[in-house]
Each structure stands twice: as structure tokens, then as C-alpha cells.
Amino acid sequence: MSRFRLFLGLLAVVDAAVAHPLGNNTVNRQAVIAISPDETRVTYHLDLAEIPTLAEGIAADADRNGQTSDAEWGGWARRRAEDIMRRLDLKLGDQALALRVEGLEWRLAPGEAGLPVLRMRMRYAASPAVSPMRVSLRYQDRYETARPGWKEICLSGLEGVVVTASNVPDSDRSRSLTDFRLPFGASAPQELSASAELIIPAETVRPERDPLARENSAGFPAASDGTFHTIRSGSWREAWAFFRLGMHHIAVGFDHLAFLFGLLLLSSRLGDVVKVVTAFTLAHSVTLGLAANGWVRAPGEVIEPAIALTIVYVGALGARRRHPGHGVWLAFSFGLVHGFGFASALAESLASRSDSGGHWLLNIASFNLGIETLQLLLVSLAFPLLRFSERFAWAHRAEMTASLGVMAAGLGWLVVRLADG
């Protein structure tokens, strides 16, 4: 009985990766806009997760020697800062402000599965030709707007400038993209534009200290320290990286694990388990490949609740002691849905590189193989324990409780994902 209680306890844990937008494919950004009478500044933080960092590291390898050096990363960062600047629209009244790059900091840090993540901070500034007493400000971010991730804007006045109205807060909610905690049920900000009404004083009263100086500088050394700056590429190195990411993805994918456990509860023989797991594997491999290459697309606001519904369904079948003969087709059809969920972890990065040769196909296969390796390992451990427990009197109650736990977990995910959508 203790094994079942332990498993149910694990299902009840809300993993941080489910509640916040971070994942292996996210590109997170924050724009801190500060307006003074003589200058408008935008401090732009960028946080690339493991898969985008891997893809960009390969792109930054200018001499194609299979290693991205510190100098190559620096050149890539400068080009990216210029590219982002051209995609930021800033207007003060009717005047379009011309931003200029005033500072750039970057570093790579350890991420999941032994891969690095990239953090950048760019400082832009623009000087208006006039300083009217009352004026409106408009800001628009057009940089890779479709990429999933945290999108935050905060805006404040400096040196006597008063913000009378704004559609974004003046507080730094993520501490410069270092803290992604959210209240339960809350979704990550998706702010790509801002508007505000300002009063600019005729006389400037300068504070003793610039508020921008209090920004969190965690993870940004004053100069390059040469640490974690090398990404080794090559088809087999990439494949190994994606294999590790696939294993990590299923290890923290509690919704997929709950569905798989629900299927195990519906299977009483080893032959049934083999058929069900094979059907699930084939199905999500198909949609993973199609979606990751961009051939088919399914909106996350539909797929994520649908995955939760599959978990509710298999849990309900187990609780009602109904072990349908169409279990293989059930696993296959629901596996198609779960494949879209797996694809969300790497679709954008791999789709953008699908025209660069056959590596993208090898990477997809490696990612999927990593998923299957850990999945089969967990099944090989769980199924014998389930069958061994059948010799005890409490087995029926434990199986019923476990099925109810799977169903409850699915309902919880369903409610949260519908609220986020």
C-alpha cells in the first residue's frame, strides 16, 4: 500500500515547470522602460532555454569547426542586440524615437540535462527632440513574438517625470527574469506593447541615485569569464543533447507520466502492456515529427486541456473497473494528442532549422528516443510492482485509489489549463 500512496503523493505535487512558462524551448524577455525629461531608456533582458541556446550556438559557430568560441558568441550577441533594437518601436507623442545600443552583457549558465542556457541584457536609449509637458508614450516589441515564454514590460518615470496612466505596471515582477513564480492558476505575462500618459516637468529634479542602478544584475558579469561559453556541435553531439532533453522532458512531464500510469492500471497482462505502450509510442512519434517540423500545428490552448482530458478518461475507466478491449486504439488515439504536447518542447527551434539538412530529423528521433527510453524504464519498474501487489487483499482498493488519483490529477490540470487559456 505504501508504494501506491507514494506514487499518488508524487502526482499531487505541483511541479514548478507546469505553473510557470519556462521550458526547454522558451525564449523569455523583459523590457524595463524608464523615461526622463531628456532621455528614454529601455533595458531589455533575454533568457533563452536549452534548445534555443543550442540552436543559436550552432548558428554562431562562424568558422564551422564544431565549437562556438567566446569571440563567436560575442559577435552573435552584438548582432542579436542590433536585430532586437530594429524590432522595438518607441514613440513619444507623434515622434518616433531612434534607439541606440548603449550596453550589452551576456553569459551562458548551466541548464537542464547538462546543456547551457543563455542570458543577455541590452541597454538602449533614445533622446527626444522636444520635451513637452504632457505627452503619450507608445512601445511595441516585434521580436520573435510567436516564441513561447515569459513576456514582461514595466514602465516608470525618472527625474520628476510622472506617469499618470499606464497599461503595464512599474514593478519588476520577475526580478530581471530570475524569478518566474506565479500565484496558483495565474498565467505568465504576455506583454508585447505598452502605452502610458506622462507629465514631464519644466525643471528637472535629479535623484541622488538612478533607479535603474538598482536592477538585479544576477548572472551578468562585468566582463566575460570564459565559463560555459563553448558549445560543441556536430550531428552526433546534437543528437546526444536532444536524447538527454527527451529523457528530462518525460521525467518532469507529470501529466504524460500520469496518463501512462493510468494505462498500466488498465492492463492486466504483459502482452497488453507491450501493445498499449507500443501504440502510444507510435502515435506520439507521428505527431511529434509532424508538429516539430511545422507540417501540422495545433494550438496549445486546445492541446494542453485535451491532454488533461485523456488523463481524466483513463483514470475514470480504472476507477469504474472497466478495462476496454480497445485499449490499443485508445492508447494510439490519445497518443496522437500527447505527441503535440511533446512537440511543444522543440517545435520552433527544429522547424526553423529543417531546411539546413538532415540533422533536424536525427534530432527529432533522438528526442523521441530519449522519451521512450525513460518511459520504458519506468514501465518496466512499475508493471511488476503492480502485478506483485495483486496477491494482497488490499490490491483492489489500492488500484481503485490509484485510478481516482490519476483522474483527480487530470481534473486539476484541466482546470488550471482552461484558466490559463
Tab-separated table of N, CA and C in Angstrom, residues 28 113 126 251 291 373:
chain	number	residue	atom	x	y	z
A	28	ASN	N	12.367	33.921	-23.166
A	28	ASN	CA	11.720	34.840	-22.243
A	28	ASN	C	12.347	36.219	-22.366
A	113	ALA	N	19.732	18.903	-18.185
A	113	ALA	CA	20.330	17.833	-18.996
A	113	ALA	C	21.762	18.139	-19.405
A	126	ALA	N	17.254	56.575	-26.238
A	126	ALA	CA	16.837	57.496	-27.296
A	126	ALA	C	16.613	58.863	-26.676
A	251	ALA	N	10.749	13.066	-17.713
A	251	ALA	CA	10.947	12.961	-16.268
A	251	ALA	C	10.163	14.035	-15.518
A	291	ALA	N	4.557	17.826	-36.056
A	291	ALA	CA	4.439	19.140	-35.424
A	291	ALA	C	5.791	19.815	-35.255
A	373	THR	N	13.081	5.874	-23.972
A	373	THR	CA	14.000	5.144	-23.087
A	373	THR	C	13.564	5.261	-21.637
